[in-house]
Amino acid sequence: ANFIVGLTGGIGSGKTTVANLFAEQGIVLVDADIIAREVVAKGSDGLRQIGDKFGPQMLTPEGHLNRAALREQIFHHPQDREWLNALLHPMIRTRMLQQIAAASSPYVIMVVPLLFENGLDKLVHRTLVVDISPKLQLQRTIERDKVSKEQVQNIINSQSDRQTRLDKADDVIDNQGDVTALQSQVLALHNKYLQLAERQNP
Ligand code: ATP
């Protein structure tokens, strides 16, 4: 596909729910979270380099990434966080572009929770924000993950705020209503993206 829509929104806003509605229309999804896990999967080049740099304690006995150990390492050493980002971000970007190139649908939806925060909006033709109030973000995330209000609030605080995201959005989906209301917004955008994609590759 030559037309890329970047789908983003805060924690619990409904990105996955919205993405699945586009998938029902036959649109290929590229998921940044899945790719970010693949580049440090067991046996990957990314994981090998992390082990070489920080030591064998970065791997579990089964050969998976020891996330707690890596988190600890980069929490205490800011340069190590930069090293890690310099290693992984190009790998993630390359994989994303490969999946986009291989996608057979007229456009692709790239789901990226931190689209604006990580500057990945530069890779897409159009940005789509799923918008809900912080109050609903808390409610729905607590309900889904059975976590504390404080934990969710900390994540909300670490992400772009609602207005910043809305200011940067080309398109917005209001997900404060029910799933039926979501459905019709997705269909309208799907038709719009088909047209834009067509214009992009005549
Ligand atoms: P995260 O960033 O945490 O991965 P997300 O943005 O992908 O979250 P979803 O997982 O799609 O968000 O939605 C969060 C929760 O809210 C889920 O349990 C989902 O089923 C529910 N949800 C989504 N949209 C609605 C809606 N319109 N009405 C009620 N519940 C909803």
Short mmCIF file of C-alpha atoms and ligand atoms in Angstrom, two decimals:
data_model
loop_
_atom_site.label_atom_id
_atom_site.label_comp_id
_atom_site.label_asym_id
_atom_site.label_seq_id
_atom_site.Cartn_x
_atom_site.Cartn_y
_atom_site.Cartn_z
CA ALA A 1 0.00 0.00 0.00
CA ASN A 2 1.17 3.54 -0.72
CA PHE A 3 -1.21 5.31 1.60
CA ILE A 4 -0.63 5.09 5.36
CA VAL A 5 -2.99 6.23 8.10
CA GLY A 6 -1.41 6.55 11.56
CA LEU A 7 -3.97 5.62 14.24
CA THR A 8 -3.28 6.85 17.76
CA GLY A 9 -4.92 7.84 21.03
CA GLY A 10 -4.23 7.64 24.75
CA ILE A 11 -4.35 4.51 26.89
CA GLY A 12 -7.78 2.89 26.80
CA SER A 13 -9.10 5.30 24.16
CA GLY A 14 -10.18 2.46 21.84
CA LYS A 15 -7.36 2.15 19.28
CA THR A 16 -7.59 -1.65 19.13
CA THR A 17 -11.38 -1.55 18.91
CA VAL A 18 -11.26 1.00 16.07
CA ALA A 19 -8.43 -0.80 14.25
CA ASN A 20 -10.45 -4.03 14.27
CA LEU A 21 -13.38 -2.22 12.62
CA PHE A 22 -11.07 -1.11 9.79
CA ALA A 23 -9.77 -4.69 9.53
CA GLU A 24 -13.37 -5.85 9.04
CA GLN A 25 -13.37 -3.65 5.92
CA GLY A 26 -10.36 -5.60 4.62
CA ILE A 27 -7.75 -3.06 5.64
CA VAL A 28 -4.34 -4.39 6.70
CA LEU A 29 -3.17 -3.33 10.18
CA VAL A 30 0.44 -2.68 11.12
CA ASP A 31 0.77 -2.73 14.90
CA ALA A 32 3.72 -0.90 16.48
CA ASP A 33 3.38 -2.74 19.80
CA ILE A 34 3.59 -6.14 18.12
CA ILE A 35 6.61 -5.07 16.07
CA ALA A 36 8.31 -3.61 19.17
CA ARG A 37 8.01 -7.04 20.81
CA GLU A 38 9.23 -8.89 17.70
CA VAL A 39 12.53 -6.97 17.48
CA VAL A 40 13.50 -8.22 20.98
CA ALA A 41 11.90 -11.67 20.72
CA LYS A 42 13.79 -14.80 21.75
CA GLY A 43 16.67 -15.40 19.33
CA SER A 44 16.39 -11.99 17.64
CA ASP A 45 19.37 -9.87 16.65
CA GLY A 46 18.00 -7.06 18.85
CA LEU A 47 17.96 -9.26 21.95
CA ARG A 48 21.46 -10.58 21.20
CA GLN A 49 22.82 -7.03 21.05
CA ILE A 50 21.14 -6.13 24.35
CA GLY A 51 22.74 -9.19 25.97
CA ASP A 52 26.16 -8.30 24.52
CA LYS A 53 25.91 -4.73 25.83
CA PHE A 54 24.40 -5.19 29.30
CA GLY A 55 25.21 -8.79 30.16
CA PRO A 56 23.53 -12.20 30.30
CA GLN A 57 21.20 -11.11 33.14
CA MET A 58 19.18 -9.32 30.42
CA LEU A 59 17.93 -12.76 29.33
CA THR A 60 15.71 -15.12 31.28
CA PRO A 61 16.85 -18.75 31.64
CA GLU A 62 14.47 -19.54 28.75
CA GLY A 63 16.18 -16.99 26.50
CA HIS A 64 13.50 -14.30 26.54
CA LEU A 65 14.10 -10.62 27.29
CA ASN A 66 14.16 -9.90 31.02
CA ARG A 67 12.08 -6.72 30.81
CA ALA A 68 12.44 -5.86 34.50
CA ALA A 69 16.25 -6.03 34.27
CA LEU A 70 16.34 -3.89 31.13
CA ARG A 71 13.94 -1.35 32.64
CA GLU A 72 16.16 -1.13 35.74
CA GLN A 73 19.28 -0.67 33.61
CA ILE A 74 17.92 2.20 31.52
CA PHE A 75 16.18 3.80 34.50
CA HIS A 76 19.57 4.24 36.21
CA HIS A 77 21.60 5.05 33.06
CA PRO A 78 20.07 7.64 30.71
CA GLN A 79 22.78 7.06 28.07
CA ASP A 80 21.81 3.40 27.98
CA ARG A 81 18.23 4.40 27.22
CA GLU A 82 19.53 6.42 24.29
CA TRP A 83 21.67 3.50 23.14
CA LEU A 84 18.63 1.21 23.31
CA ASN A 85 16.41 3.63 21.36
CA ALA A 86 19.15 4.07 18.74
CA LEU A 87 19.28 0.27 18.39
CA LEU A 88 15.56 -0.51 18.37
CA HIS A 89 13.89 2.46 16.69
CA PRO A 90 15.49 1.88 13.27
CA MET A 91 14.67 -1.85 13.52
CA ILE A 92 11.04 -1.06 14.35
CA ARG A 93 10.82 1.50 11.57
CA THR A 94 12.31 -0.89 8.98
CA ARG A 95 9.86 -3.64 9.91
CA MET A 96 6.93 -1.25 9.77
CA LEU A 97 7.93 -0.11 6.30
CA GLN A 98 8.36 -3.75 5.16
CA GLN A 99 4.88 -4.67 6.38
CA ILE A 100 3.39 -1.58 4.76
CA ALA A 101 5.11 -2.38 1.45
CA ALA A 102 3.81 -5.96 1.58
CA ALA A 103 0.23 -4.96 2.45
CA SER A 104 -2.25 -5.64 -0.34
CA SER A 105 -5.12 -3.40 0.85
CA PRO A 106 -5.70 0.04 -0.78
CA TYR A 107 -4.34 1.72 2.35
CA VAL A 108 -2.98 0.53 5.70
CA ILE A 109 -3.75 1.49 9.26
CA MET A 110 -0.60 1.78 11.35
CA VAL A 111 -1.53 1.57 15.04
CA VAL A 112 0.98 3.53 17.13
CA PRO A 113 0.15 4.47 20.73
CA LEU A 114 2.96 7.07 20.85
CA LEU A 115 2.65 8.28 17.23
CA PHE A 116 3.26 11.97 18.00
CA GLU A 117 5.47 11.42 21.05
CA ASN A 118 7.95 9.33 19.01
CA GLY A 119 7.76 11.40 15.83
CA LEU A 120 6.32 8.53 13.78
CA ASP A 121 3.65 10.86 12.39
CA LYS A 122 6.35 11.82 9.88
CA LEU A 123 6.03 8.33 8.33
CA VAL A 124 2.30 8.56 7.60
CA HIS A 125 0.12 10.43 5.14
CA ARG A 126 -2.68 11.08 7.57
CA THR A 127 -3.17 10.93 11.33
CA LEU A 128 -6.32 9.61 13.00
CA VAL A 129 -6.87 10.20 16.72
CA VAL A 130 -9.33 8.21 18.83
CA ASP A 131 -10.60 10.70 21.36
CA ILE A 132 -12.19 10.18 24.78
CA SER A 133 -12.12 12.14 28.04
CA PRO A 134 -9.50 11.26 30.69
CA LYS A 135 -12.40 10.19 32.90
CA LEU A 136 -13.48 7.53 30.38
CA GLN A 137 -9.84 6.52 29.81
CA LEU A 138 -9.60 5.75 33.52
CA GLN A 139 -12.95 3.94 33.66
CA ARG A 140 -12.39 1.73 30.63
CA THR A 141 -8.75 0.89 31.37
CA ILE A 142 -9.42 0.03 35.03
CA GLU A 143 -12.32 -2.17 33.90
CA ARG A 144 -10.22 -3.91 31.21
CA ASP A 145 -6.92 -4.39 33.07
CA LYS A 146 -8.07 -4.54 36.73
CA VAL A 147 -5.38 -2.02 37.66
CA SER A 148 -5.39 0.87 40.10
CA LYS A 149 -6.56 4.36 39.26
CA GLU A 150 -3.09 5.69 40.16
CA GLN A 151 -1.34 3.36 37.71
CA VAL A 152 -3.58 4.44 34.84
CA GLN A 153 -3.34 8.11 35.80
CA ASN A 154 0.49 7.89 35.74
CA ILE A 155 0.38 6.49 32.21
CA ILE A 156 -2.10 9.18 31.10
CA ASN A 157 0.24 11.83 32.55
CA SER A 158 3.24 10.38 30.68
CA GLN A 159 1.46 10.58 27.30
CA SER A 160 0.56 13.58 25.14
CA ASP A 161 -2.38 15.46 26.59
CA ARG A 162 -5.76 15.36 24.93
CA GLN A 163 -5.64 18.82 23.35
CA THR A 164 -2.09 18.37 21.97
CA ARG A 165 -3.20 15.18 20.25
CA LEU A 166 -6.36 16.79 18.86
CA ASP A 167 -4.37 19.77 17.54
CA LYS A 168 -2.12 17.40 15.57
CA ALA A 169 -4.91 15.14 14.25
CA ASP A 170 -6.02 15.20 10.61
CA ASP A 171 -9.09 13.15 11.56
CA VAL A 172 -10.74 12.42 14.90
CA ILE A 173 -12.98 9.57 16.02
CA ASP A 174 -15.16 10.37 19.03
CA ASN A 175 -15.29 7.16 21.08
CA GLN A 176 -17.33 8.46 23.99
CA GLY A 177 -20.47 6.82 22.69
CA ASP A 178 -21.26 3.16 22.09
CA VAL A 179 -19.74 0.81 19.52
CA THR A 180 -22.56 1.45 17.02
CA ALA A 181 -21.60 5.14 16.94
CA LEU A 182 -18.01 4.01 16.33
CA GLN A 183 -19.05 1.79 13.44
CA SER A 184 -20.54 4.64 11.37
CA GLN A 185 -17.58 6.96 11.96
CA VAL A 186 -15.20 4.21 10.81
CA LEU A 187 -17.25 3.57 7.66
CA ALA A 188 -17.23 7.28 6.73
CA LEU A 189 -13.46 7.49 7.25
CA HIS A 190 -12.90 4.24 5.34
CA ASN A 191 -14.63 5.74 2.29
CA LYS A 192 -12.62 8.92 2.64
CA TYR A 193 -9.32 6.98 2.89
CA LEU A 194 -10.21 4.88 -0.17
CA GLN A 195 -10.59 8.12 -2.12
CA LEU A 196 -7.39 9.63 -0.76
CA ALA A 197 -5.47 6.42 -1.49
CA GLU A 198 -6.85 6.36 -5.03
CA ARG A 199 -5.73 9.94 -5.56
CA GLN A 200 -2.27 9.04 -4.21
CA ASN A 201 -1.82 6.09 -6.66
CA PRO A 202 -3.87 6.74 -9.78
P1 ATP B 1 -4.35 0.63 25.01
O1 ATP B 1 -3.69 1.89 24.59
O2 ATP B 1 -4.36 0.50 26.48
O3 ATP B 1 -3.82 -0.58 24.30
P2 ATP B 1 -6.67 0.94 23.29
O4 ATP B 1 -6.60 2.37 22.91
O5 ATP B 1 -6.25 -0.08 22.28
O6 ATP B 1 -5.93 0.72 24.66
P3 ATP B 1 -9.12 -0.60 23.54
O7 ATP B 1 -8.45 -1.77 24.17
O8 ATP B 1 -9.61 -0.71 22.16
O9 ATP B 1 -8.19 0.70 23.72
O10 ATP B 1 -10.35 -0.12 24.45
C1 ATP B 1 -10.20 0.01 25.87
C2 ATP B 1 -11.35 -0.72 26.57
O11 ATP B 1 -12.55 0.00 26.34
C3 ATP B 1 -11.58 -2.13 26.04
O12 ATP B 1 -11.96 -2.96 27.09
C4 ATP B 1 -12.71 -1.93 25.03
O13 ATP B 1 -13.48 -3.10 24.88
C5 ATP B 1 -13.52 -0.81 25.67
N1 ATP B 1 -14.21 0.05 24.69
C6 ATP B 1 -13.72 0.57 23.55
N2 ATP B 1 -14.62 1.34 22.93
C7 ATP B 1 -15.72 1.33 23.70
C8 ATP B 1 -17.02 1.94 23.60
N3 ATP B 1 -17.35 2.75 22.59
N4 ATP B 1 -17.91 1.70 24.59
C9 ATP B 1 -17.58 0.90 25.63
N5 ATP B 1 -16.39 0.30 25.79
C10 ATP B 1 -15.47 0.50 24.84
#
